[in-house]
CSV table of C-alpha atoms in Angstrom, one decimal:
chain,number,residue,atom,x,y,z
A,311,UNK,CA,1.8,16.0,-20.0
A,312,UNK,CA,4.9,17.2,-18.3
A,313,UNK,CA,3.2,20.3,-17.1
A,314,UNK,CA,0.4,18.2,-15.5
A,315,UNK,CA,2.9,15.9,-13.8
A,316,UNK,CA,4.8,19.0,-12.5
A,317,UNK,CA,1.5,20.5,-11.2
A,318,UNK,CA,0.7,17.2,-9.3
A,319,UNK,CA,4.2,17.1,-7.8
A,320,UNK,CA,4.0,20.8,-6.8
A,321,UNK,CA,0.5,20.2,-5.3
A,322,UNK,CA,1.9,17.3,-3.2
A,323,UNK,CA,4.8,19.5,-2.1
A,324,UNK,CA,7.4,17.2,-3.6
A,325,UNK,CA,8.9,19.9,-5.9
A,326,UNK,CA,8.7,23.7,-5.7
A,327,UNK,CA,7.2,25.9,-8.3
A,328,UNK,CA,9.8,27.5,-10.6
A,329,UNK,CA,9.3,31.1,-9.6
A,330,UNK,CA,11.9,32.5,-12.0
A,331,UNK,CA,10.0,31.3,-15.1
A,332,UNK,CA,8.6,34.0,-17.4
A,333,UNK,CA,4.8,33.5,-17.6
A,334,UNK,CA,3.5,36.6,-19.5
A,335,UNK,CA,5.6,36.8,-22.7
A,336,UNK,CA,6.9,33.3,-23.0
A,337,UNK,CA,10.6,32.7,-23.4
A,338,UNK,CA,12.3,35.6,-25.2
A,339,UNK,CA,13.7,34.9,-28.7
A,340,UNK,CA,13.1,31.1,-28.5
A,341,UNK,CA,15.4,30.6,-25.5
A,342,UNK,CA,14.5,27.5,-23.6
A,343,UNK,CA,14.8,27.2,-19.9
A,344,UNK,CA,15.6,23.8,-18.6
A,345,UNK,CA,14.9,22.9,-15.0
A,346,UNK,CA,16.0,19.9,-13.0
A,347,UNK,CA,13.0,17.6,-12.4
A,348,UNK,CA,14.7,15.0,-10.3
A,349,UNK,CA,12.6,14.1,-7.3
A,350,UNK,CA,14.1,12.3,-4.4
A,351,UNK,CA,11.7,10.0,-2.7
A,352,UNK,CA,12.5,9.0,0.8
A,353,UNK,CA,13.3,5.3,1.3
A,354,UNK,CA,14.0,3.1,4.2
A,355,UNK,CA,16.5,1.2,2.1
A,356,UNK,CA,14.5,-2.0,1.9
A,357,UNK,CA,11.8,-3.1,-0.4
A,358,UNK,CA,8.3,-4.1,0.7
A,359,UNK,CA,7.9,-7.9,1.1
A,360,UNK,CA,4.6,-9.7,0.9
A,361,UNK,CA,4.4,-12.9,2.8
A,362,UNK,CA,1.7,-15.6,2.0
A,363,UNK,CA,0.9,-18.1,4.7
A,364,UNK,CA,-1.6,-21.0,5.2
A,365,UNK,CA,-1.3,-21.8,8.9
A,366,UNK,CA,-2.7,-25.1,10.4
A,367,UNK,CA,-2.3,-24.2,14.1
A,368,UNK,CA,-2.3,-21.1,16.3
A,369,UNK,CA,1.4,-21.6,17.0
A,370,UNK,CA,2.0,-20.8,13.3
A,371,UNK,CA,0.0,-17.6,13.6
A,372,UNK,CA,2.3,-16.4,16.4
A,373,UNK,CA,5.3,-16.7,14.0
A,374,UNK,CA,3.3,-14.7,11.4
A,375,UNK,CA,3.1,-11.9,13.9
A,376,UNK,CA,6.9,-11.6,13.7
A,377,UNK,CA,6.6,-10.7,10.0
A,378,UNK,CA,4.1,-8.0,10.9
A,379,UNK,CA,6.5,-6.6,13.5
A,380,UNK,CA,9.2,-6.5,10.9
A,381,UNK,CA,7.0,-4.3,8.7
A,382,UNK,CA,6.1,-7.1,6.1
A,383,UNK,CA,2.6,-7.4,4.6
A,384,UNK,CA,1.1,-10.8,5.1
A,385,UNK,CA,-1.7,-12.5,3.2
A,386,UNK,CA,-3.2,-15.4,5.2
A,387,UNK,CA,-5.4,-18.2,4.1
A,388,UNK,CA,-7.2,-19.8,7.1
A,389,UNK,CA,-9.0,-22.6,5.2
A,390,UNK,CA,-7.2,-25.4,7.0
A,391,UNK,CA,-7.8,-24.1,10.6
A,392,UNK,CA,-10.7,-24.8,12.9
A,393,UNK,CA,-13.3,-21.9,12.9
A,394,UNK,CA,-12.7,-21.2,16.6
A,395,UNK,CA,-9.0,-21.0,16.0
A,396,UNK,CA,-9.5,-18.7,13.0
A,397,UNK,CA,-11.4,-16.2,15.1
A,398,UNK,CA,-8.7,-16.3,17.7
A,399,UNK,CA,-6.0,-15.9,15.1
A,400,UNK,CA,-7.7,-12.9,13.3
A,401,UNK,CA,-8.2,-11.2,16.7
A,402,UNK,CA,-4.5,-11.7,17.6
A,403,UNK,CA,-3.1,-10.5,14.3
A,404,UNK,CA,-5.5,-7.6,14.2
A,405,UNK,CA,-4.1,-6.5,17.6
A,406,UNK,CA,-0.6,-6.8,16.4
A,407,UNK,CA,-1.4,-4.9,13.2
A,408,UNK,CA,-3.2,-2.1,15.2
A,409,UNK,CA,-0.3,-1.9,17.7
A,410,UNK,CA,2.2,-1.4,14.9
A,411,UNK,CA,0.0,1.2,13.1
A,412,UNK,CA,-0.9,-1.0,10.2
A,413,UNK,CA,-4.2,-2.0,8.5
A,414,UNK,CA,-6.1,-5.2,8.0
A,415,UNK,CA,-8.6,-6.2,5.3
A,416,UNK,CA,-10.8,-9.3,5.0
A,417,UNK,CA,-10.5,-10.5,1.4
A,418,UNK,CA,-13.1,-13.3,1.7
A,419,UNK,CA,-14.3,-15.8,4.3
A,420,UNK,CA,-10.9,-17.4,4.8
A,421,UNK,CA,-8.3,-14.9,3.4
A,422,UNK,CA,-7.1,-11.8,5.2
A,423,UNK,CA,-4.5,-9.2,4.4
A,424,UNK,CA,-2.5,-7.6,7.2
A,425,UNK,CA,-0.3,-4.6,6.2
A,426,UNK,CA,2.3,-2.6,8.1
A,427,UNK,CA,2.1,1.2,8.6
A,428,UNK,CA,2.8,3.0,5.3
A,429,UNK,CA,1.0,0.5,3.1
A,430,UNK,CA,-2.3,1.7,1.8
A,431,UNK,CA,-5.0,-0.9,1.2
A,432,UNK,CA,-7.6,-0.4,-1.6
A,433,UNK,CA,-10.8,0.3,0.2
A,434,UNK,CA,-12.9,-0.4,-2.9
A,435,UNK,CA,-11.5,-4.0,-3.0
A,436,UNK,CA,-14.8,-5.7,-2.2
A,437,UNK,CA,-16.7,-3.6,-4.8
A,438,UNK,CA,-14.0,-4.5,-7.4
A,439,UNK,CA,-14.3,-8.2,-6.6
A,440,UNK,CA,-18.1,-8.1,-6.9
A,441,UNK,CA,-17.8,-6.3,-10.2
A,442,UNK,CA,-15.2,-8.7,-11.6
A,443,UNK,CA,-17.3,-11.7,-10.5
A,444,UNK,CA,-20.4,-10.3,-12.3
A,445,UNK,CA,-18.3,-9.9,-15.4
A,446,UNK,CA,-17.0,-13.4,-15.1
A,447,UNK,CA,-13.3,-12.3,-14.7
A,448,UNK,CA,-12.6,-14.2,-11.5
């Protein structure tokens, strides 16, 4: 298992292959060679925050845009807003998300996810929901 993990990390370029290891005859006389497998992942020093909002007016949507600008993922439930305001809000937040290099995803008719750059969204989400609904897991 460790060898597989090391190959994955090497393939991603996170660690370098140990070029000094002996591959043809194994380790001589049962000597074991230990290598340091500590991997340093870059961090911005802050953890990802997920904000959940249920706005009633477009004014509340403008404050949600501030969360996106501060690199926070936001899940928004638009059930309580007027349909014309929902369209306007989704367009506005999609623009903010696009301008900051992020992604957006429609979860269902009223719920949307807006994520900052660096957060990957599951593109098979809708397929997973349909499968779970068919299985009665929802």
